[in-house]
Amino acid sequence: MAGSDWTCSLSTMREWESPDYEPSLPISEKSNPLTRDIDRASATCIVRMLQASDAQMFQEGTGTTYKRLLSEQVVETLMEVAKRVELILEDPQDSLVVLSGCGTSGRIAFLMASSFNRALRELNKSPVYSYIIAGGDKALLSSQEAPEDDPRMGMLSLKRVCEGKRRVLFIGISCGLSAPFVAGQLDFCLQHPEVFTPVLVGVNPTHQARDEPIPGCTFTFRSVVQRMQELAKSQKAFLVNPAVGPEAISGSSRMKGGSVTKILLEVVLSAAHAATFTNTSVTYMGILQHMRAYEKTLDITYAQEEGISALLEAAGRSLRRGGRVCYLGWGSLAATGLIDASECIPTFGADYNDVRGFVSGGYRELNNNEGPLISLGPDFCIAHEDFLRLALPSLSDLDAVLLVYTHSDDVCDVVKLARRVREKTSNLHAVYHQVDGDTAAAVQQNDINKVCLSSLRISWPPPASRSLLHMQWELSTKLLLNAVSTGAHVLKGKIYQNHMIDVQVTNSKLYGRATRLLRKLSGCPEHRCEDALLKAIYRVDELTADISSSDINTHTLAARNRTKVVPLALVCLLTGRSLQEAETHLERQPVVREAVEACLSPSTRRGVIVARPRT
Ligand code: S6P
């Protein structure tokens, strides 16, 4: 199935919807049947699989199963939320729209608040949007998974942002309906209904919301959701939670989860802005049309299968040979690159230097709450000048550089930087968006093409609105860069079947995922898997009473500075080797997938798809 002729049938597209398919897992944690063999696929097949997985976002429901993006109920709720935003835009005095989340969800919250505040500024209006990301602004650019488990911190940060406000629309984003940080904020809103109207955005049905006790709290995410469902009947709370199918890499909600969050929020906020500033009422058809524009975005992007596959190959080759991948971005696409790069660290256990993003204009362009973060170290140096200073001098053909821009950006600046990079590496690629027939930057583009090994042009029909076009460009760039960084790590051997085997175990969600993965791949009972995980975290062959009696928070804290925790635990479980022997085994075979496969005798292959050579 993973051969160069990979195609998928409708029944594979819909297999995850069956109640018998991985019934104990919420959709956001299920493995996607479409990508079962992604670890064995060629670059082209990886792109096709990702395209099929993304297409599931727009698949219509079959009636009896889940609510989908285009379901009547979802569209109607979006209309209601848009009208609430409209009320705030019309009378912004002492009012606020707060968007909040952890990891990717917080990053999307940031992007939305920034771009819609910018739209307000252009109209000479004061900003009404605020964002909160668990762990603060450094989480925009780096992996900060632990704050996700802290409901109190969530509540306090919301309280701080809303000090003195009389009316707040709070949009809490948690794809898995699972982050305690967001649960704490929603609970706070429910306790203060005179000020707060809570909206929850996610991609699981409500009955799959996480029900694990949260230490120190009387509520779980699910109990908060149930309280919201009650209030939703009288439109005092809103739940926007269409199912979009499992992620291409299990649990990697930076992919579809992030994309669908961006789509939902842009649809709502654009409708509210149009209603307030151009007298275009919020309508069902308007919302639907905007959604369809995103569906078209997928088609236009993935029509470039060949170009995307070539980029993915180039990035994969660099990573496999110990080189780097650098995104140099302009305009709003630059932040998309920065975010995609930062997410490789927790997702694939990557080093911060493996994939890096740089933004034209640096922090000035990013315009984040806390301003420049360069004092936190070189990983937080994000401007093109920083790239020239820190990365360019040591650049070689091993490293792949991607220029990411549109023809509305400063293309002369792209030419200049492209020439400088070309002096160091021929492994230079351009990805750019252009409106059909727009030839204004043709000369400069020609110059860029001359120095680049490949140039991927994504061409768009003349837009109905400039702002919609920009949103489409951003989504298209997100899909493309997600494909490049995910695909490159797949080619590097960081994925096992469609699981992130080298995942960092730095919060309770990831701890649970790691234990489940060990169960699935080793076939051992849960208690043995958890023991193996703890031994790998604490690097001990025997668990002490102290370790066994500690809580998950303590374990995830201890796992912060550890690498290869899950692969080590798995090798120990499969072979009965000591930790040290397992470590040596993994050192000898750094491709995690191959190291694990080498341990799999036929008798231990339970639940494991037999490996086939990459085609
Ligand atoms: C996922 C990403 C994570 C999640 C974060 C929040 O690819 O690495 O950082 O965004 O865990 O998840 P959720 O389900 O609350 O949106």
XYZ file of C-alpha atoms in Angstrom, residues 145-583:
439
model
C 4.727 21.094 27.454
C 4.629 21.053 31.264
C 2.493 24.200 31.853
C -0.288 22.410 29.965
C -0.934 20.395 33.149
C -1.442 23.466 35.338
C -5.099 24.573 35.623
C -4.299 27.195 38.251
C -1.751 28.875 36.030
C -4.357 28.900 33.261
C -6.929 30.496 35.528
C -4.486 33.091 36.895
C -3.239 34.105 33.469
C -6.823 34.615 32.300
C -7.664 36.632 35.389
C -4.647 38.850 34.806
C -5.493 39.552 31.161
C -9.124 40.358 31.993
C -8.542 42.597 35.012
C -11.163 45.354 35.031
C -13.119 44.082 31.995
C -16.877 43.940 32.148
C -17.402 41.613 29.191
C -15.103 38.865 27.919
C -15.616 36.297 25.199
C -13.165 33.560 26.135
C -12.138 31.127 23.391
C -10.353 28.159 24.938
C -8.644 25.888 22.426
C -7.816 22.293 23.235
C -7.920 19.990 20.228
C -8.153 16.896 22.400
C -10.550 18.552 24.913
C -7.858 17.601 27.333
C -5.517 20.380 28.517
C -5.927 21.078 32.274
C -4.582 24.627 31.649
C -7.629 25.353 29.473
C -9.998 23.435 31.794
C -8.918 25.760 34.626
C -9.740 28.792 32.486
C -13.123 27.469 31.392
C -14.001 26.616 34.997
C -13.125 30.191 35.982
C -15.398 31.544 33.214
C -18.241 29.309 34.389
C -17.852 30.691 37.889
C -18.125 34.287 36.621
C -20.917 34.234 34.060
C -21.629 37.944 34.585
C -18.380 38.738 32.752
C -17.366 35.665 30.770
C -18.935 33.787 27.890
C -16.839 30.654 27.319
C -16.303 29.068 23.911
C -14.474 25.759 23.582
C -12.757 24.821 20.331
C -11.521 21.259 19.795
C -11.740 18.228 17.527
C -13.155 15.511 19.771
C -16.806 14.861 20.510
C -17.788 15.926 24.024
C -18.141 12.375 25.366
C -14.464 11.829 24.516
C -13.284 14.816 26.571
C -10.575 13.770 29.013
C -11.975 12.509 32.293
C -8.759 11.906 34.243
C -8.706 13.612 37.640
C -6.666 16.824 37.658
C -4.522 17.000 40.820
C -5.827 19.661 43.209
C -9.087 20.174 41.282
C -12.645 19.056 41.786
C -13.302 19.100 38.036
C -12.048 17.172 35.034
C -12.018 18.456 31.477
C -15.106 16.353 30.823
C -17.048 17.708 33.777
C -16.292 21.256 32.625
C -17.523 20.329 29.147
C -20.725 18.907 30.633
C -21.392 22.148 32.499
C -20.803 24.046 29.269
C -23.196 21.771 27.388
C -25.938 22.689 29.847
C -25.285 26.402 29.347
C -25.003 25.960 25.579
C -28.757 25.253 25.532
C -29.354 28.886 26.444
C -26.364 30.160 24.419
C -24.426 31.143 27.513
C -21.567 28.921 26.374
C -20.529 27.503 23.007
C -18.839 24.289 21.893
C -17.217 24.115 18.501
C -15.867 20.603 18.135
C -16.111 19.055 14.692
C -14.429 15.694 14.129
C -11.752 15.803 11.441
C -10.312 12.305 11.742
C -7.134 11.091 13.435
C -3.859 12.869 12.802
C -1.501 11.532 10.132
C 1.073 11.030 12.880
C -0.890 9.811 15.895
C -1.675 12.585 18.353
C 0.253 15.221 16.376
C -2.428 17.865 16.695
C -0.080 20.485 15.287
C -1.207 19.142 11.914
C -4.961 18.865 11.288
C -5.825 20.087 14.777
C -3.892 23.309 14.206
C -5.242 23.731 10.677
C -8.848 23.269 11.663
C -8.440 25.638 14.635
C -7.106 28.280 12.266
C -9.982 27.684 9.864
C -12.679 27.858 12.558
C -11.314 30.994 14.186
C -10.697 32.824 10.944
C -14.200 32.020 9.767
C -15.701 33.386 12.990
C -13.540 36.486 13.305
C -13.757 37.406 9.603
C -17.545 37.114 9.692
C -17.665 39.337 12.770
C -15.372 41.941 11.165
C -17.396 41.944 7.948
C -20.613 42.363 9.926
C -19.231 45.256 11.965
C -17.205 47.160 9.418
C -18.772 46.420 6.030
C -22.360 45.825 7.022
C -22.346 42.256 5.732
C -24.505 40.246 8.136
C -23.319 36.942 9.471
C -25.034 34.319 7.328
C -24.996 30.549 7.040
C -23.992 30.783 3.380
C -21.220 33.259 4.154
C -19.684 30.915 6.720
C -20.017 27.946 4.390
C -18.429 29.817 1.498
C -15.453 30.777 3.621
C -14.999 27.118 4.614
C -15.163 26.070 0.973
C -12.400 28.548 0.189
C -10.180 26.584 2.595
C -11.164 23.325 0.952
C -10.015 24.843 -2.326
C -6.789 25.862 -0.559
C -6.044 22.192 0.078
C -6.643 21.357 -3.585
C -4.442 24.176 -4.848
C -1.661 23.298 -2.410
C -1.596 19.565 -2.957
C -1.830 20.008 -6.727
C 1.888 20.704 -6.244
C 2.549 17.103 -5.189
C 5.740 16.827 -7.186
C 7.226 20.069 -5.876
C 6.308 19.300 -2.271
C 7.771 15.793 -2.549
C 11.032 17.251 -3.885
C 11.244 19.638 -0.919
C 10.482 16.849 1.506
C 13.238 14.708 -0.063
C 15.720 17.571 0.179
C 14.844 18.240 3.824
C 14.907 14.516 4.650
C 18.310 14.134 2.995
C 19.691 17.007 5.055
C 18.356 15.648 8.331
C 19.589 12.120 7.587
C 23.112 13.421 6.968
C 23.171 15.503 10.124
C 22.474 18.751 8.304
C 19.910 21.448 9.095
C 16.760 22.724 7.487
C 16.251 26.495 7.641
C 13.091 28.348 6.692
C 13.625 31.997 5.794
C 10.208 33.622 5.780
C 8.700 36.965 4.877
C 5.428 38.586 5.959
C 2.860 36.531 7.851
C 4.157 33.297 6.341
C 7.360 33.713 8.324
C 5.607 33.076 11.652
C 4.095 29.919 10.184
C 7.627 28.714 9.416
C 8.888 29.652 12.842
C 6.100 27.696 14.490
C 6.453 24.646 12.270
C 10.162 24.506 13.072
C 9.712 24.878 16.833
C 7.210 22.004 16.915
C 9.737 19.498 15.615
C 11.419 19.435 19.015
C 8.628 17.853 21.085
C 7.115 15.967 18.173
C 10.181 14.144 16.885
C 12.652 14.602 19.705
C 14.550 16.865 17.295
C 17.372 19.194 18.274
C 16.468 22.900 18.050
C 19.007 23.302 15.289
C 17.560 20.540 13.079
C 14.734 22.666 11.705
C 14.822 26.409 12.312
C 12.661 29.290 11.256
C 13.722 32.902 10.726
C 11.446 35.891 10.273
C 12.079 38.979 8.197
C 11.813 41.818 10.713
C 12.292 39.486 13.711
C 10.344 40.351 16.847
C 9.164 43.653 15.365
C 7.195 41.656 12.814
C 6.113 38.996 15.334
C 4.735 41.644 17.697
C 4.287 39.231 20.616
C 3.146 40.263 24.122
C 6.542 39.979 25.778
C 8.599 41.559 22.983
C 12.074 40.321 21.983
C 13.102 37.100 23.723
C 16.698 37.092 22.521
C 17.992 37.227 26.092
C 16.780 33.603 26.433
C 19.565 32.402 24.162
C 20.479 31.738 20.540
C 17.415 29.534 19.928
C 15.325 32.671 20.405
C 17.232 34.704 17.803
C 14.754 34.685 14.950
C 15.530 37.584 12.593
C 17.162 37.164 9.182
C 20.120 39.114 10.601
C 20.422 36.371 13.244
C 20.407 33.770 10.498
C 23.235 35.628 8.739
C 25.188 35.873 11.978
C 24.526 32.458 13.538
C 23.710 30.017 10.756
C 25.106 31.292 7.464
C 28.829 31.070 8.335
C 28.639 27.310 8.893
C 26.126 26.555 6.131
C 27.054 23.889 3.584
C 25.418 21.775 0.890
C 24.348 19.412 3.665
C 21.877 22.025 4.881
C 18.647 22.782 3.076
C 17.362 26.362 3.010
C 13.775 27.219 2.054
C 12.753 30.750 1.123
C 9.066 31.207 1.946
C 7.306 34.341 0.658
C 4.561 35.781 -1.504
C 4.768 38.234 -4.357
C 3.238 40.853 -2.035
C 6.361 40.730 0.137
C 9.620 42.546 -0.437
C 10.841 40.298 -3.261
C 13.998 42.422 -3.757
C 14.986 41.474 -0.228
C 14.353 37.811 -1.048
C 16.745 38.123 -4.028
C 19.437 39.664 -1.832
C 19.224 36.982 0.827
C 18.982 34.188 -1.744
C 22.285 35.352 -3.276
C 24.020 35.377 0.099
C 22.803 31.872 0.907
C 23.806 30.627 -2.553
C 27.427 31.553 -1.807
C 27.364 28.895 0.930
C 25.017 26.202 -0.323
C 23.426 25.132 -3.572
C 20.745 23.363 -1.547
C 18.475 26.406 -1.764
C 14.770 26.241 -2.548
C 11.993 28.777 -3.010
C 8.323 28.377 -2.139
C 6.166 31.309 -3.131
C 2.585 32.334 -3.664
C 1.452 34.433 -6.562
C -1.865 35.586 -7.970
C -2.489 34.322 -11.526
C -1.396 36.888 -14.063
C 0.435 39.111 -11.557
C 3.795 39.797 -13.181
C 4.933 42.699 -10.997
C 7.777 40.704 -9.427
C 8.651 38.650 -12.518
C 12.187 40.025 -12.908
C 13.130 39.435 -9.271
C 11.538 35.978 -9.371
C 13.670 35.163 -12.358
C 16.758 36.124 -10.357
C 15.635 33.927 -7.460
C 14.963 30.984 -9.778
C 18.500 31.277 -11.121
C 20.107 30.696 -7.723
C 17.639 28.114 -6.393
C 17.825 24.392 -6.922
C 14.027 24.290 -7.019
C 11.268 26.907 -7.062
C 7.765 25.923 -6.110
C 5.209 28.430 -7.331
C 1.705 28.194 -5.921
C -0.589 30.179 -8.117
C -3.972 31.534 -6.963
C -6.995 32.832 -8.860
C -7.582 36.582 -8.448
C -9.165 36.877 -5.010
C -12.592 38.135 -3.977
C -10.860 39.701 -0.981
C -7.233 40.388 -0.181
C -7.593 39.267 3.434
C -9.103 35.922 2.427
C -6.219 35.378 0.031
C -3.705 35.984 2.834
C -5.508 33.488 5.076
C -5.391 30.939 2.261
C -1.682 31.571 1.713
C -1.034 31.029 5.393
C -2.983 27.783 5.546
C -1.337 26.585 2.347
C 2.101 27.363 3.806
C 1.209 25.598 7.043
C 0.149 22.460 5.167
C 3.249 22.555 3.020
C 5.737 23.103 5.849
C 3.991 20.549 8.075
C 4.392 18.104 5.177
C 8.069 18.987 4.716
C 9.061 18.750 8.378
C 6.928 15.698 9.122
C 7.994 13.944 5.928
C 11.659 14.750 6.514
C 11.501 13.212 9.983
C 9.687 10.176 8.604
C 12.488 9.757 6.065
C 14.995 10.155 8.876
C 13.383 7.173 10.608
C 11.819 9.039 13.525
C 8.368 7.536 13.033
C 7.351 3.962 13.739
C 4.345 2.961 11.614
C 2.468 6.235 12.202
C 3.576 6.887 15.768
C 6.011 9.451 17.125
C 8.129 6.933 18.927
C 10.749 9.399 20.113
C 8.168 11.673 21.723
C 9.151 13.682 24.796
C 7.244 12.572 27.898
C 6.900 16.037 29.380
C 3.246 16.224 30.428
C 0.489 13.883 31.557
C -1.055 13.588 28.082
C 2.276 12.554 26.604
C 2.932 10.193 29.527
C -0.360 8.412 28.826
C 0.392 8.323 25.104
C 3.859 6.883 25.704
C 2.485 4.108 27.936
C -0.188 3.230 25.366
C 2.378 3.146 22.588
C 4.590 0.792 24.572
C 1.598 -1.479 25.114
C 0.706 -1.493 21.468
C 4.217 -2.140 20.190
C 5.405 -4.601 22.828
C 2.155 -6.397 23.565
C 3.119 -6.350 27.277
C 0.585 -5.589 30.027
C 0.114 -1.985 31.111
C 1.917 -2.244 34.467
C 5.047 -3.634 32.787
C 4.985 -0.867 30.187
C 4.650 1.831 32.803
C 7.494 0.297 34.822
C 9.693 0.220 31.712
C 8.820 3.840 30.979
C 9.725 4.910 34.519
C 13.010 2.987 34.391
C 13.878 4.778 31.142
C 12.915 8.156 32.610
C 14.958 7.705 35.800
C 17.650 5.611 34.077
C 17.487 2.807 36.663
C 17.191 -0.948 36.198
C 15.140 -1.311 39.381
C 12.419 1.076 40.502
C 12.836 2.447 44.022
C 9.850 2.852 46.359
C 10.330 6.585 46.010
C 9.886 6.487 42.255
C 6.914 4.130 42.369
C 5.048 6.295 44.838
C 5.636 9.598 43.023
C 2.908 11.169 40.883
C 2.884 11.737 37.125
C 3.893 15.378 37.534
C 7.124 14.292 39.219
C 7.785 11.771 36.454
C 7.201 14.252 33.639
C 9.466 16.733 35.387
C 12.202 14.105 35.613
C 11.706 13.312 31.902
C 12.387 16.930 30.914
C 16.059 16.495 30.217
C 15.938 12.921 28.982
C 16.182 11.762 25.418
C 15.009 8.566 23.712
C 12.861 7.586 26.706
C 10.211 5.643 24.784
C 12.638 3.888 22.389
C 14.747 2.793 25.367
C 11.747 1.470 27.258
C 10.583 -0.380 24.176
C 13.960 -2.025 23.518
C 14.061 -3.132 27.189
C 10.554 -4.545 26.978
C 11.173 -6.375 23.717
C 14.575 -7.823 24.539
C 14.744 -7.968 28.329
C 18.055 -6.084 28.076
C 19.336 -3.760 30.770
C 19.027 -0.032 30.212
C 22.687 0.302 29.467
C 22.566 -2.462 26.858
C 19.501 -0.858 25.346
C 21.297 2.486 25.221
